[in-house]
Amino acid sequence: DADVTQTPRNRITKTGKRIMLECSQTKGHDRMYWYRQDPGLGLRLIYYSFDVKDINKGEISDGYSVSRQAQAKFSLSLESAIPNQTALYFCATSDPRLRAGRQETQYFGPGTRLLVL
Amino acid sequence: AQTVTQSQPEMSVQEAETVTLSCTYDTSESDYYLFWYKQPPSRQMILVIRQEAYKQQNATENRFSVNFQKAAKSFSLKISDSQLGDAAMYFCAYRSASTGNQFYFGTGTSLTVIP
C-alpha cells in the first residue's frame, strides 16, 4: 500500500464551489505539505505543517486553506474554486528525525488532478 | 527566494546511451540540499538522487549520478545506459539547511528515450 495517499485522484468542479482535497500518510512523518503543479512552472508550495498545531503559508496560499486534523491527515480546501486553480495538486511528507541525508527528503502522494470549469 | 533553473524543457536519448540534464540554482547560503525527482506518466513524484552541499563527493545511485559544482551553483544529472522506463519529467529541487523547510523546484525537463 502507498505510504502517502490522496483523495480524490481526479475532480471536476464548477466555479464558486467549495472543494476539499485530502491527504493521508502512514509514514509517521510530522511534516506535511501541499503543492500545485502547473505546466512550465514546476511545483509551487501552497501550505505546509510541521505538526498538528503548526501551519504555515507557502509561496501561493491565496485562495486556499488547510486543516491538519491529525498527524496523518492534512486537507486542502478551495473555498470558492476558480478556473485558474485548475492544476495537479500534490501532498508530500518529510521527517526531521530521520538520519542525516534523509530528513530533508520529501515523499509525495500520487497527485490529484483538479479541473475547475 | 532561491531560484532553480532547468534550461532544457525537453531532451531525448537513445536507449542504452548516456544523457545529462542540467540544473542551476541561485542562493547565498553555504549549506543546503539538492535533489532530482522523476515524474513518470503515472504522475507520481519519485526521488532519484540527493546531494548534501557540504559533501564534495558526487552522489551516485546505480545508473544515476550527479555532477555537483558548488562554486558554479550547478547540479546536473547523468543517466547512464538509458532505459525506456527512464522516460519522464525530471525536476531539480533545492532545500536550505537552515532557513525553513521549503523546497524550490525547477520547471522540469521532459526526457524521451528512443528505442
Short mmCIF file of C-alpha atoms in Angstrom, two decimals, chain B residues 13-103:
data_model
loop_
_atom_site.label_atom_id
_atom_site.label_comp_id
_atom_site.label_asym_id
_atom_site.label_seq_id
_atom_site.Cartn_x
_atom_site.Cartn_y
_atom_site.Cartn_z
CA VAL B 13 18.35 9.96 -25.65
CA GLN B 14 18.83 6.72 -27.49
CA GLU B 15 18.23 3.63 -25.43
CA ALA B 16 21.46 2.42 -23.74
CA GLU B 17 23.13 5.80 -24.27
CA THR B 18 24.00 8.45 -21.69
CA VAL B 19 22.20 11.75 -21.18
CA THR B 20 22.87 14.71 -18.90
CA LEU B 21 20.16 17.00 -17.58
CA SER B 22 21.17 20.46 -16.44
CA CYS B 23 20.19 22.39 -13.34
CA THR B 24 21.48 25.63 -11.89
CA TYR B 25 20.38 27.41 -8.76
CA ASP B 26 20.79 30.74 -7.11
CA THR B 27 21.50 31.00 -3.40
CA SER B 28 23.61 32.95 -0.93
CA GLU B 29 23.65 30.09 1.54
CA SER B 30 26.50 27.67 2.05
CA ASP B 31 24.60 24.74 3.50
CA TYR B 32 21.76 23.21 1.55
CA TYR B 33 20.48 20.08 -0.15
CA LEU B 34 19.79 19.33 -3.77
CA PHE B 35 17.51 16.71 -5.24
CA TRP B 36 16.42 15.21 -8.53
CA TYR B 37 12.87 13.90 -8.71
CA LYS B 38 11.39 11.86 -11.54
CA GLN B 39 7.74 12.13 -12.59
CA PRO B 40 6.64 9.36 -14.98
CA PRO B 41 3.28 9.43 -16.77
CA SER B 42 1.72 7.97 -13.64
CA ARG B 43 2.28 11.47 -12.13
CA GLN B 44 4.00 10.04 -9.06
CA MET B 45 6.98 12.09 -7.85
CA ILE B 46 9.86 9.72 -7.21
CA LEU B 47 13.14 10.67 -5.59
CA VAL B 48 16.05 9.82 -7.86
CA ILE B 49 19.06 11.16 -6.02
CA ARG B 50 20.06 13.70 -3.35
CA GLN B 51 23.23 15.66 -2.66
CA GLU B 52 24.33 17.44 0.51
CA ALA B 53 26.16 20.66 -0.30
CA TYR B 54 28.80 20.04 2.37
CA LYS B 55 29.87 16.85 0.63
CA GLN B 56 32.38 17.25 -2.15
CA GLN B 57 31.83 13.76 -3.46
CA ASN B 58 29.19 13.49 -6.14
CA ALA B 59 26.21 11.32 -5.25
CA THR B 60 25.59 8.13 -7.21
CA GLU B 61 22.62 5.77 -7.29
CA ASN B 62 23.13 2.89 -9.71
CA ARG B 63 22.82 4.37 -13.23
CA PHE B 64 22.16 7.86 -11.91
CA SER B 65 24.91 10.23 -10.86
CA VAL B 66 25.28 13.94 -10.37
CA ASN B 67 27.93 16.48 -11.21
CA PHE B 68 27.77 18.95 -8.33
CA GLN B 69 29.74 22.13 -8.91
CA LYS B 70 29.17 24.24 -5.80
CA ALA B 71 31.08 27.30 -6.93
CA ALA B 72 29.22 27.35 -10.22
CA LYS B 73 25.92 26.50 -8.48
CA SER B 74 25.36 23.70 -10.91
CA PHE B 75 23.79 20.30 -10.26
CA SER B 76 23.44 18.15 -13.35
CA LEU B 77 22.03 14.64 -13.51
CA LYS B 78 23.67 11.97 -15.64
CA ILE B 79 21.70 8.90 -16.64
CA SER B 80 23.84 6.08 -17.97
CA ASP B 81 22.64 3.13 -20.02
CA SER B 82 19.27 4.81 -20.53
CA GLN B 83 16.23 2.57 -20.38
CA LEU B 84 12.71 3.03 -21.70
CA GLY B 85 11.48 3.30 -18.13
CA ASP B 86 13.61 6.40 -17.63
CA ALA B 87 11.24 8.40 -19.81
CA ALA B 88 9.67 11.00 -17.54
CA MET B 89 9.73 14.60 -16.38
CA TYR B 90 12.73 15.31 -14.20
CA PHE B 91 12.67 18.05 -11.59
CA CYS B 92 15.63 19.57 -9.82
CA ALA B 93 14.92 20.86 -6.30
CA TYR B 94 16.72 22.90 -3.66
CA ARG B 95 16.22 22.99 0.10
CA SER B 96 18.01 25.20 2.57
CA ALA B 97 19.60 23.51 5.56
CA SER B 98 18.85 26.42 7.84
CA THR B 99 16.01 28.66 6.72
CA GLY B 100 12.68 26.94 6.95
CA ASN B 101 11.64 23.81 5.22
CA GLN B 102 10.59 24.96 1.80
CA PHE B 103 11.63 23.19 -1.34
#
